[in-house]
Amino acid sequence: MTKTAAIIGGGVIGGGWAARFLLNGWDVKICDPDPEAQRKIGEVLANARRSLPGLSDVALPEEGRLSFHADLSEAVAGVAWIQESVPERLELKHKVFAQIQAACAPEAVIGSSTSGFKPSELQQGAARPAQIVVAHPFNPVYLLPLVELVTAEQEVAQRAAQILTGIGMFPLFLRKEIDAHVADRLLEAVWREALWLVKDGIATTEEIDNAIRYGFGLRWAQMGLFETYRIAGGEAGMKHFMAQFGPALKWPWTKLTDVPDFTDELVDLIAGQSDDQSGAHTIRELERIRDTNLVAILRALKGQGWGAGALLTDHDKRVRAATALAARAVDGVTPGEPILTQARAVPLDWTDYNGHMNEARYLDAFSMATDRFMEFIGCDADYIAAGGSYFTAETHIQYVDEVHAGARIEVKTQMLLGAGKKLQLFHWMYAGERLLATAEHFLLHVSLETRRPSEPGPEVAEGLRRVAEAQADMPYPEGAGRTIRRPG
Ligand SMILES: NC(=O)c1ccc[n+]([C@@H]2O[C@H](COP(=O)([O-])OP(=O)(O)OC[C@H]3O[C@@H](n4cnc5c(N)ncnc54)[C@H](O)[C@@H]3O)[C@@H](O)[C@H]2O)c1
């Protein structure tokens, strides 16, 4: 089936799903009776375009086509994935599933974003119950990878997991269905305690948020609960931790499952404290602050190859394998053309106080282009592990134009010299047709054992020879060989 998804209900969550599918190259058809739906989805998409593409170190596929449909049957006909994200009312969801199943393909997956209902409840009265699964995401759906996948049907689960993985998500398969799944149960326990703490005047909303974001929230984002506690047990590990802190759970610290009544007084207290804490920002501003922070955290985890960051790297590998960035010189070099060495979006954390990509990040992108050129000629991870590499000795960059977060950039490379130990490269960076910068680098091949210049191995020498041959007739680039002129 083609990569087309239907989003039924385009509110906070449906809009996030739409952005996640679209920016991963899927066509998206939306059905939502709200006359404001188009505007609201446009705003979610603007946030997503600014933040999601730059999470990857490779360009995501071309954005898919977005269309709006008043007729639900038209939206779901022939699509591979249907995501139901209408309000959390069971009878409404049943009505919507009946309409979906009357018009969709039997092999399509119908995912429900429900935060609380079990698949067996959603499937009641359905024409093809097995087709309906819980696919519970987290806000913002375009940045957070987790989806709780709940279904008793193994075959449907596998198909669903494959599609979700393909759009960069992490399907967490639940062994058994349960009200509110796993993550919302954990969140509810914390939320319940927090409500008591505010109601009893122990802490304000801001103090509770500080208790999380200055402390255990940072631990949770990278190791979760159990791995963190294992370390807290010291060298003796988990058993010791449980022996030490387990009994405290029986002390009357928690209010157990008691929930404070949502009286007007409590609602006013919490809403008032929340206004004091965060009222200086609009919701749209808070969304952007949240997204910027999430991108920075996720990209830091990516650098460590850990948790949600490792998932991003896996997604990049899959996306890259389908692009020209996977090619090698031994498989052929297009004569007379520079080599594509980078195609990516500008990450949010590469922009500075002027709102555009910082000058140091131009060098970041160029140095990735150089790494990619090295890989292209055979100086790849295995070659480097065996002791050979290139070190950069000199760089000259010309900044031509500015570029903003989310914009797609490409770097193309001409080899000016590639003989013996010497390698001289000239890179052009573009956003579409617009030239952003050029860079010239001089590199020396080195032995990583002696840290001194050395002749490249035969495979790299052959890669260099092939590029030199293919680019022999290319003109010497304008701007190459430049230095900053002496003043006066
Ligand atoms: N908000 C969250 O943080 C969150 C997180 C995870 C899951 N969910 C779940 O996602 C679902 C949607 O929640 P939301 O927060 O996006 O709600 P929302 O109110 O923002 O959006 C619901 C949308 O559904 C539309 N709608 C109503 N009836 C419809 C119909 N018959 N056909 C098509 N569209 C219809 C509404 O116009 C609205 O735009 C719920 O099941 C909720 O439990 C919410």
Coordinates of C-alpha atoms and ligand atoms in Angstrom, one line a residue:
M1 CA 0.0 0.0 0.0
T2 CA 1.2 3.5 -0.7
K3 CA 2.5 5.7 2.1
T4 CA -0.7 7.5 2.9
A5 CA -2.2 8.1 6.3
A6 CA -5.6 9.4 7.3
I7 CA -5.9 11.4 10.5
I8 CA -9.4 11.4 12.0
G9 CA -9.6 14.2 14.5
G10 CA -7.0 16.9 13.9
G11 CA -6.6 18.5 17.4
V12 CA -3.5 18.7 19.6
I13 CA -2.7 15.0 19.0
G14 CA -4.1 14.5 15.5
G15 CA -2.1 17.5 14.4
G16 CA 1.1 16.1 15.9
W17 CA 0.5 12.7 14.1
A18 CA -0.1 14.6 10.8
A19 CA 3.2 16.4 11.2
R20 CA 5.1 13.2 12.1
F21 CA 3.8 11.3 9.0
L22 CA 4.1 14.3 6.6
L23 CA 7.7 15.2 7.5
N24 CA 8.7 11.5 7.1
G25 CA 7.5 11.5 3.6
W26 CA 3.9 10.2 3.9
D27 CA 0.9 11.8 2.3
V28 CA -1.7 12.8 4.9
K29 CA -5.5 13.1 4.6
I30 CA -7.2 14.9 7.5
C31 CA -10.9 14.7 8.5
D32 CA -12.1 17.0 11.3
P33 CA -15.4 18.9 11.3
D34 CA -13.9 21.9 13.2
P35 CA -13.8 24.9 10.8
E36 CA -10.6 26.0 12.6
A37 CA -8.9 22.6 12.0
Q38 CA -6.9 23.8 9.0
R39 CA -5.5 26.8 10.9
K40 CA -4.7 24.8 14.0
I41 CA -2.9 22.1 12.0
G42 CA -1.0 24.8 10.2
E43 CA 0.3 26.0 13.5
V44 CA 1.4 22.5 14.7
L45 CA 3.0 22.0 11.4
A46 CA 5.0 25.2 11.6
N47 CA 6.3 24.1 15.0
A48 CA 7.2 20.7 13.6
R49 CA 8.9 22.0 10.5
R50 CA 11.1 24.1 12.8
S51 CA 12.1 21.3 15.1
L52 CA 11.8 17.8 13.7
P53 CA 13.9 17.7 10.5
G54 CA 16.9 19.1 12.3
L55 CA 16.8 16.1 14.8
S56 CA 18.2 14.0 11.9
D57 CA 21.8 14.3 10.6
V58 CA 20.5 13.4 7.2
A59 CA 17.7 15.0 5.2
L60 CA 14.3 13.3 5.8
P61 CA 12.4 12.3 2.6
E62 CA 10.5 15.1 0.7
E63 CA 7.5 16.2 2.7
G64 CA 4.3 14.4 1.7
R65 CA 1.1 16.1 0.5
L66 CA -1.5 17.3 3.0
S67 CA -5.2 17.4 2.1
F68 CA -8.4 18.1 4.1
H69 CA -11.6 16.1 3.6
A70 CA -15.1 16.8 4.9
D71 CA -16.1 13.3 4.0
L72 CA -14.5 10.7 6.3
S73 CA -15.0 7.9 3.8
E74 CA -13.0 9.8 1.2
A75 CA -10.2 10.4 3.7
V76 CA -9.7 6.7 4.7
A77 CA -10.3 5.0 1.3
G78 CA -7.1 3.1 0.2
V79 CA -4.8 4.4 2.9
A80 CA -2.3 2.2 4.8
W81 CA -2.7 3.8 8.3
I82 CA -5.7 5.5 9.9
Q83 CA -5.1 7.3 13.2
E84 CA -8.2 8.1 15.3
S85 CA -7.6 11.1 17.6
V86 CA -11.2 12.3 18.4
P87 CA -12.1 13.3 21.9
E88 CA -11.9 10.7 24.7
R89 CA -15.5 9.5 24.6
L90 CA -16.1 5.8 24.0
E91 CA -19.4 6.1 22.1
L92 CA -17.9 8.7 19.8
K93 CA -14.9 6.5 19.1
H94 CA -17.3 3.5 18.3
K95 CA -19.3 5.7 15.9
V96 CA -16.1 6.9 14.2
F97 CA -14.7 3.3 13.9
A98 CA -17.9 2.1 12.2
Q99 CA -17.6 4.9 9.6
I100 CA -13.9 4.2 9.1
Q101 CA -14.4 0.4 8.7
A102 CA -17.2 0.9 6.2
A103 CA -14.8 2.7 3.8
C104 CA -11.2 1.6 4.5
A105 CA -9.1 -1.3 3.2
P106 CA -9.3 -4.4 5.5
E107 CA -5.4 -4.5 5.6
A108 CA -5.1 -0.9 6.8
V109 CA -4.1 -0.4 10.5
I110 CA -6.5 1.6 12.5
G111 CA -4.6 3.1 15.5
S112 CA -6.4 4.9 18.3
S113 CA -4.7 7.7 20.3
T114 CA -6.8 6.9 23.3
S115 CA -5.1 7.7 26.6
G116 CA -7.3 5.3 28.7
F117 CA -9.5 2.8 26.8
K118 CA -8.4 -0.8 26.2
P119 CA -8.5 -2.3 22.7
S120 CA -11.3 -4.7 23.8
E121 CA -13.4 -1.7 24.7
L122 CA -12.6 0.1 21.5
Q123 CA -13.3 -3.0 19.4
Q124 CA -16.9 -3.6 20.8
G125 CA -19.4 -3.8 18.0
A126 CA -16.7 -3.4 15.3
A127 CA -17.0 -5.1 11.9
R128 CA -13.4 -6.2 12.0
P129 CA -12.2 -5.9 15.6
A130 CA -8.7 -7.2 15.0
Q131 CA -8.0 -4.2 12.8
I132 CA -8.3 -1.7 15.7
V133 CA -5.2 -1.2 17.9
V134 CA -4.3 1.3 20.6
A135 CA -1.4 3.5 19.3
H136 CA -1.0 5.9 22.2
P137 CA 1.5 8.7 21.6
F138 CA 2.8 11.6 23.6
N139 CA 2.6 15.3 23.1
P140 CA 4.4 16.7 20.9
V141 CA 3.9 13.6 18.7
Y142 CA 6.3 15.0 16.1
L143 CA 9.2 15.0 18.6
L144 CA 8.6 12.3 21.3
P145 CA 9.1 8.9 19.9
L146 CA 7.1 6.7 22.3
V147 CA 3.9 5.0 21.1
E148 CA 2.2 2.4 23.4
L149 CA 1.0 -0.3 21.1
V150 CA -1.7 -2.5 22.5
T151 CA -3.4 -5.4 20.6
A152 CA -3.7 -9.1 21.1
E153 CA -3.1 -9.7 17.3
Q154 CA 0.6 -10.5 16.7
E155 CA 0.4 -10.0 12.9
V156 CA -1.3 -6.6 13.2
A157 CA 1.2 -5.6 15.9
Q158 CA 4.1 -6.4 13.7
R159 CA 2.8 -4.4 10.7
A160 CA 1.9 -1.5 13.0
A161 CA 5.4 -1.6 14.6
Q162 CA 7.1 -1.6 11.2
I163 CA 5.2 1.5 10.1
L164 CA 5.7 3.4 13.4
T165 CA 9.4 2.6 13.3
G166 CA 9.5 3.9 9.7
I167 CA 8.3 7.3 10.9
G168 CA 11.0 7.4 13.6
M169 CA 8.8 6.3 16.6
F170 CA 9.5 3.7 19.3
P171 CA 6.6 1.3 19.6
L172 CA 6.4 -0.1 23.1
F173 CA 4.3 -3.3 22.9
L174 CA 2.2 -3.9 25.9
R175 CA 1.9 -7.6 27.0
K176 CA -1.6 -7.2 28.4
E177 CA -4.2 -4.6 27.9
I178 CA -4.9 -2.4 30.9
D179 CA -6.8 0.8 31.6
A180 CA -4.6 3.9 30.8
H181 CA -1.7 1.6 29.5
V182 CA 1.7 2.0 31.2
A183 CA 3.0 5.5 30.9
D184 CA -0.2 7.3 31.9
R185 CA -0.5 5.1 35.0
L186 CA 2.9 6.3 36.1
L187 CA 2.1 9.9 35.3
E188 CA -1.2 9.6 37.1
A189 CA 0.5 8.5 40.3
V190 CA 2.8 11.5 40.2
W191 CA -0.1 13.9 39.2
R192 CA -2.2 12.6 42.1
E193 CA 0.5 13.2 44.7
A194 CA 1.2 16.6 43.2
L195 CA -2.4 17.6 43.5
W196 CA -2.4 16.7 47.2
L197 CA 0.8 18.6 47.8
V198 CA -0.7 21.8 46.2
K199 CA -4.1 21.3 48.0
D200 CA -2.5 20.8 51.4
G201 CA -0.4 23.9 50.9
I202 CA 2.9 22.0 51.0
A203 CA 4.2 23.2 47.6
T204 CA 3.2 25.4 44.7
T205 CA 2.9 24.3 41.1
E206 CA 6.2 26.0 40.4
E207 CA 8.0 24.3 43.4
I208 CA 6.7 20.9 42.3
D209 CA 7.9 21.6 38.7
N210 CA 11.3 22.7 40.1
A211 CA 11.5 19.4 42.2
I212 CA 11.2 17.5 38.9
R213 CA 13.2 19.6 36.4
Y214 CA 16.2 20.3 38.6
G215 CA 16.5 16.8 39.8
F216 CA 14.9 13.4 39.0
G217 CA 13.3 14.6 35.7
L218 CA 16.8 14.8 34.3
R219 CA 17.5 11.3 35.4
W220 CA 14.3 10.0 34.0
A221 CA 14.9 11.4 30.5
Q222 CA 18.0 9.3 30.1
M223 CA 17.7 6.2 32.3
G224 CA 14.1 6.0 33.5
L225 CA 13.3 4.7 37.0
F226 CA 14.8 1.2 37.5
E227 CA 18.2 1.8 35.9
T228 CA 18.6 4.9 38.0
Y229 CA 17.7 3.1 41.2
R230 CA 20.1 0.3 40.3
I231 CA 22.9 2.9 40.5
A232 CA 21.5 4.4 43.7
G233 CA 22.0 1.0 45.4
G234 CA 25.7 1.5 45.0
E235 CA 28.0 -1.4 44.1
A236 CA 25.5 -3.9 45.7
G237 CA 23.0 -2.8 43.0
M238 CA 19.2 -3.4 42.9
K239 CA 18.8 -5.9 45.7
H240 CA 20.5 -3.5 48.1
F241 CA 18.5 -0.6 46.9
M242 CA 15.3 -2.5 47.5
A243 CA 16.3 -3.6 51.0
Q244 CA 17.2 0.0 51.9
F245 CA 14.3 1.9 50.5
G246 CA 11.5 -0.7 50.0
P247 CA 10.1 -0.6 53.5
A248 CA 9.6 3.2 53.3
L249 CA 6.9 2.5 50.7
K250 CA 4.7 1.1 53.5
W251 CA 5.0 4.2 55.6
P252 CA 2.0 6.5 55.2
W253 CA 3.8 9.0 52.9
T254 CA 1.5 8.6 50.0
K255 CA -2.2 9.3 49.8
L256 CA -2.5 5.9 48.0
T257 CA -5.3 6.1 45.4
D258 CA -7.2 8.9 47.1
V259 CA -7.8 11.8 44.8
P260 CA -8.6 15.3 46.0
D261 CA -12.1 16.6 44.9
F262 CA -11.8 19.0 42.0
T263 CA -13.7 21.7 43.9
D264 CA -13.8 25.2 42.4
E265 CA -11.4 26.2 45.2
L266 CA -8.8 23.6 44.2
V267 CA -9.1 24.4 40.5
D268 CA -8.8 28.1 41.1
L269 CA -5.8 27.5 43.4
I270 CA -3.9 25.4 40.8
A271 CA -4.9 27.6 37.8
G272 CA -3.9 30.8 39.7
Q273 CA -0.5 29.3 40.7
S274 CA 0.0 28.2 37.2
D275 CA -0.7 31.7 35.9
D276 CA 1.8 33.2 38.3
Q277 CA 4.3 30.6 37.3
S278 CA 3.9 30.6 33.5
G279 CA 1.4 33.3 32.5
A280 CA 4.1 35.6 31.1
H281 CA 4.3 33.3 28.1
T282 CA 1.5 32.4 25.6
I283 CA 0.8 28.7 25.0
R284 CA 2.4 29.0 21.5
E285 CA 5.6 30.5 23.1
L286 CA 5.7 27.7 25.7
E287 CA 5.3 25.1 22.9
R288 CA 8.3 26.6 21.2
I289 CA 10.4 26.7 24.3
R290 CA 9.4 23.1 25.0
D291 CA 10.3 22.0 21.5
T292 CA 13.7 23.8 21.5
N293 CA 14.6 22.2 24.8
L294 CA 13.4 18.8 23.7
V295 CA 15.5 19.0 20.5
A296 CA 18.6 20.0 22.6
I297 CA 18.1 17.1 25.0
L298 CA 17.4 14.6 22.3
R299 CA 20.4 15.7 20.2
A300 CA 22.6 15.5 23.3
L301 CA 21.4 11.9 23.9
K302 CA 22.2 11.2 20.3
G303 CA 25.8 12.3 20.8
Q304 CA 25.9 9.7 23.6
G305 CA 24.2 6.9 21.6
W306 CA 21.8 6.4 24.5
G307 CA 18.0 6.0 24.9
A308 CA 15.9 8.1 22.6
G309 CA 19.1 9.5 21.1
A310 CA 20.2 6.0 19.9
L311 CA 16.8 5.6 18.3
L312 CA 17.4 8.8 16.3
T313 CA 20.7 7.4 15.0
D314 CA 19.0 4.2 13.9
H315 CA 16.3 6.2 12.1
D316 CA 19.1 8.3 10.4
K317 CA 20.8 5.1 9.2
R318 CA 17.6 3.8 7.6
V319 CA 16.8 7.1 5.9
R320 CA 20.4 7.5 4.7
A321 CA 20.5 4.0 3.2
A322 CA 17.9 5.1 0.7
T323 CA 19.8 8.3 -0.5
A324 CA 22.8 9.2 -2.6
L325 CA 24.8 9.7 0.7
A326 CA 25.2 5.9 0.9
A327 CA 27.3 5.7 -2.3
R328 CA 31.1 5.0 -2.5
A329 CA 33.7 6.1 -5.1
V330 CA 34.4 2.4 -5.9
D331 CA 30.8 2.2 -7.2
G332 CA 31.3 5.2 -9.5
V333 CA 31.8 8.9 -9.5
T334 CA 29.7 11.2 -11.8
P335 CA 32.2 12.9 -14.1
G336 CA 32.4 16.7 -14.1
E337 CA 30.2 17.1 -11.0
P338 CA 30.9 17.9 -7.4
I339 CA 29.9 15.1 -4.9
L340 CA 26.9 15.4 -2.6
T341 CA 28.5 15.2 0.8
Q342 CA 25.7 16.5 3.1
A343 CA 21.9 16.8 2.9
R344 CA 20.2 17.7 6.2
A345 CA 18.1 20.3 7.9
V346 CA 19.5 23.0 10.2
P347 CA 18.9 21.8 13.8
L348 CA 17.3 24.2 16.3
D349 CA 20.3 24.0 18.6
W350 CA 22.6 25.3 15.7
T351 CA 20.9 28.7 15.7
D352 CA 22.1 31.7 17.8
Y353 CA 20.8 35.0 19.3
N354 CA 20.6 36.4 15.8
G355 CA 18.0 33.7 15.0
H356 CA 20.2 32.1 12.2
M357 CA 22.7 29.4 12.0
N358 CA 25.8 30.3 14.0
E359 CA 29.1 30.6 12.1
A360 CA 30.7 27.8 14.0
R361 CA 27.9 25.5 12.8
Y362 CA 28.8 26.2 9.2
L363 CA 32.1 24.6 10.0
D364 CA 30.3 21.8 11.8
A365 CA 28.3 21.1 8.6
F366 CA 31.5 21.4 6.4
S367 CA 33.4 19.1 8.7
M368 CA 30.6 16.5 8.4
A369 CA 30.9 16.9 4.6
T370 CA 34.6 16.3 4.9
D371 CA 33.9 13.1 7.0
R372 CA 31.5 12.0 4.4
F373 CA 34.0 12.6 1.6
M374 CA 36.5 10.6 3.5
E375 CA 34.0 7.7 3.8
F376 CA 33.3 8.1 0.1
I377 CA 36.9 7.5 -0.9
G378 CA 37.2 4.5 1.5
C379 CA 38.4 6.2 4.7
D380 CA 35.5 4.8 6.6
A381 CA 35.0 3.5 10.2
D382 CA 36.8 0.2 9.5
Y383 CA 39.8 2.0 7.8
I384 CA 40.1 4.4 10.7
A385 CA 39.8 1.6 13.3
A386 CA 42.7 -0.1 11.4
G387 CA 44.9 3.0 12.1
G388 CA 44.6 5.4 9.1
S389 CA 42.8 8.8 8.9
Y390 CA 43.0 12.4 7.8
F391 CA 43.7 15.4 10.0
T392 CA 42.6 18.9 8.9
A393 CA 45.5 21.3 8.8
E394 CA 43.9 24.5 7.5
T395 CA 40.4 25.8 6.8
H396 CA 39.0 28.9 5.0
I397 CA 35.3 29.7 5.1
Q398 CA 33.3 32.4 3.2
Y399 CA 29.9 33.2 4.6
V400 CA 27.6 34.3 1.9
D401 CA 24.1 34.1 3.2
E402 CA 22.1 33.3 6.4
V403 CA 19.9 30.3 7.0
H404 CA 17.3 29.4 9.7
A405 CA 16.3 26.4 11.8
G406 CA 14.5 23.6 9.9
A407 CA 15.8 24.8 6.4
R408 CA 17.3 22.0 4.3
I409 CA 20.9 22.5 3.4
E410 CA 23.2 20.6 1.0
V411 CA 26.9 20.5 0.7
K412 CA 28.7 19.6 -2.6
T413 CA 32.4 18.9 -2.8
Q414 CA 35.2 19.2 -5.4
M415 CA 38.5 17.6 -4.7
L416 CA 41.2 20.1 -5.7
L417 CA 44.1 17.8 -4.8
G418 CA 44.2 14.2 -3.7
A419 CA 47.6 12.8 -4.1
G420 CA 49.9 11.0 -1.7
K421 CA 49.4 12.3 1.8
K422 CA 47.7 15.6 0.7
L423 CA 44.0 16.2 0.3
Q424 CA 42.5 19.6 -0.6
L425 CA 38.7 20.0 -0.7
F426 CA 36.4 22.7 -1.8
H427 CA 32.8 22.6 -0.4
W428 CA 29.7 24.7 -1.5
M429 CA 26.8 24.9 0.9
Y430 CA 23.3 25.6 -0.6
A431 CA 19.7 26.0 0.6
G432 CA 17.9 25.1 -2.6
E433 CA 19.6 27.3 -5.3
R434 CA 20.8 29.8 -2.8
L435 CA 24.6 29.7 -2.0
L436 CA 25.1 30.0 1.8
A437 CA 28.9 29.5 2.1
T438 CA 32.0 27.9 0.7
A439 CA 34.8 26.2 2.5
E440 CA 38.3 25.1 1.6
H441 CA 40.2 22.6 3.7
F442 CA 43.7 21.2 3.5
L443 CA 44.1 17.7 5.1
L444 CA 47.0 15.3 5.6
H445 CA 46.7 11.6 5.8
V446 CA 48.0 10.3 9.1
S447 CA 48.9 7.1 10.9
L448 CA 46.8 7.1 14.1
E449 CA 49.6 5.1 15.7
T450 CA 52.5 7.6 15.2
R451 CA 50.1 10.6 14.8
R452 CA 52.4 11.7 11.9
P453 CA 51.7 12.1 8.2
S454 CA 51.7 8.8 6.3
E455 CA 50.7 7.5 2.8
P456 CA 47.1 6.3 2.5
G457 CA 46.3 2.6 2.1
P458 CA 45.6 1.2 -1.3
E459 CA 41.8 1.3 -1.0
V460 CA 41.9 5.1 -0.2
A461 CA 44.5 5.7 -2.9
E462 CA 42.1 4.1 -5.4
G463 CA 39.2 6.2 -4.1
L464 CA 41.2 9.3 -4.6
R465 CA 42.3 8.3 -8.1
R466 CA 38.7 7.7 -9.1
V467 CA 37.5 11.1 -7.8
A468 CA 40.5 12.9 -9.4
E469 CA 39.8 11.2 -12.8
A470 CA 36.1 12.1 -12.7
Q471 CA 36.7 15.7 -11.6
A472 CA 39.8 16.4 -13.8
D473 CA 38.0 18.8 -16.1
M474 CA 36.1 20.7 -13.5
P475 CA 37.1 24.4 -13.4
Y476 CA 39.0 25.7 -10.4
P477 CA 36.3 27.1 -8.2
E478 CA 35.8 30.8 -7.8
G479 CA 36.8 31.7 -4.2
A480 CA 39.3 28.9 -3.8
G481 CA 42.8 29.9 -2.6
R482 CA 41.5 32.9 -0.8
T483 CA 42.7 34.4 2.4
I484 CA 41.5 37.5 4.3
R485 CA 43.2 40.5 2.8
R486 CA 45.7 42.5 4.8
P487 CA 43.9 45.7 6.0
G488 CA 44.9 49.1 4.4
Ligands
LIG1 N1 -3.7 15.9 24.7 C1 -2.8 14.9 25.1 O1 -1.8 15.2 25.7 C2 -3.1 13.5 24.7 C3 -2.0 12.6 24.7 C4 -2.1 11.3 24.2 C5 -3.3 10.9 23.7 N2 -4.4 11.7 23.7 C6 -5.7 11.2 23.2 O2 -5.8 11.7 21.9 C7 -7.2 11.9 21.6 C8 -7.5 13.3 21.1 O3 -7.1 14.2 22.1 P1 -6.7 15.7 21.8 O4 -6.0 16.2 23.1 O5 -6.0 15.8 20.5 O6 -8.1 16.4 21.8 P2 -8.6 17.8 21.0 O7 -9.9 18.2 21.6 O8 -7.4 18.7 20.9 O9 -8.9 17.2 19.5 C9 -9.9 16.4 19.1 C10 -10.3 16.8 17.7 O10 -11.3 15.8 17.2 C11 -12.2 16.5 16.4 N3 -13.4 15.7 16.3 C12 -14.5 15.7 17.1 N4 -15.4 14.8 16.6 C13 -14.9 14.3 15.4 C14 -15.4 13.4 14.4 N5 -16.6 12.8 14.6 N6 -14.6 13.2 13.3 C15 -13.4 13.8 13.2 N7 -12.9 14.6 14.1 C16 -13.7 14.9 15.2 C17 -12.4 17.9 17.1 O11 -12.9 18.9 16.2 C18 -11.0 18.2 17.6 O12 -10.3 18.9 16.6 C19 -8.0 11.5 22.9 O13 -8.4 10.1 22.7 C20 -6.9 11.6 23.9 O14 -7.1 10.8 25.0 C21 -4.3 13.1 24.2

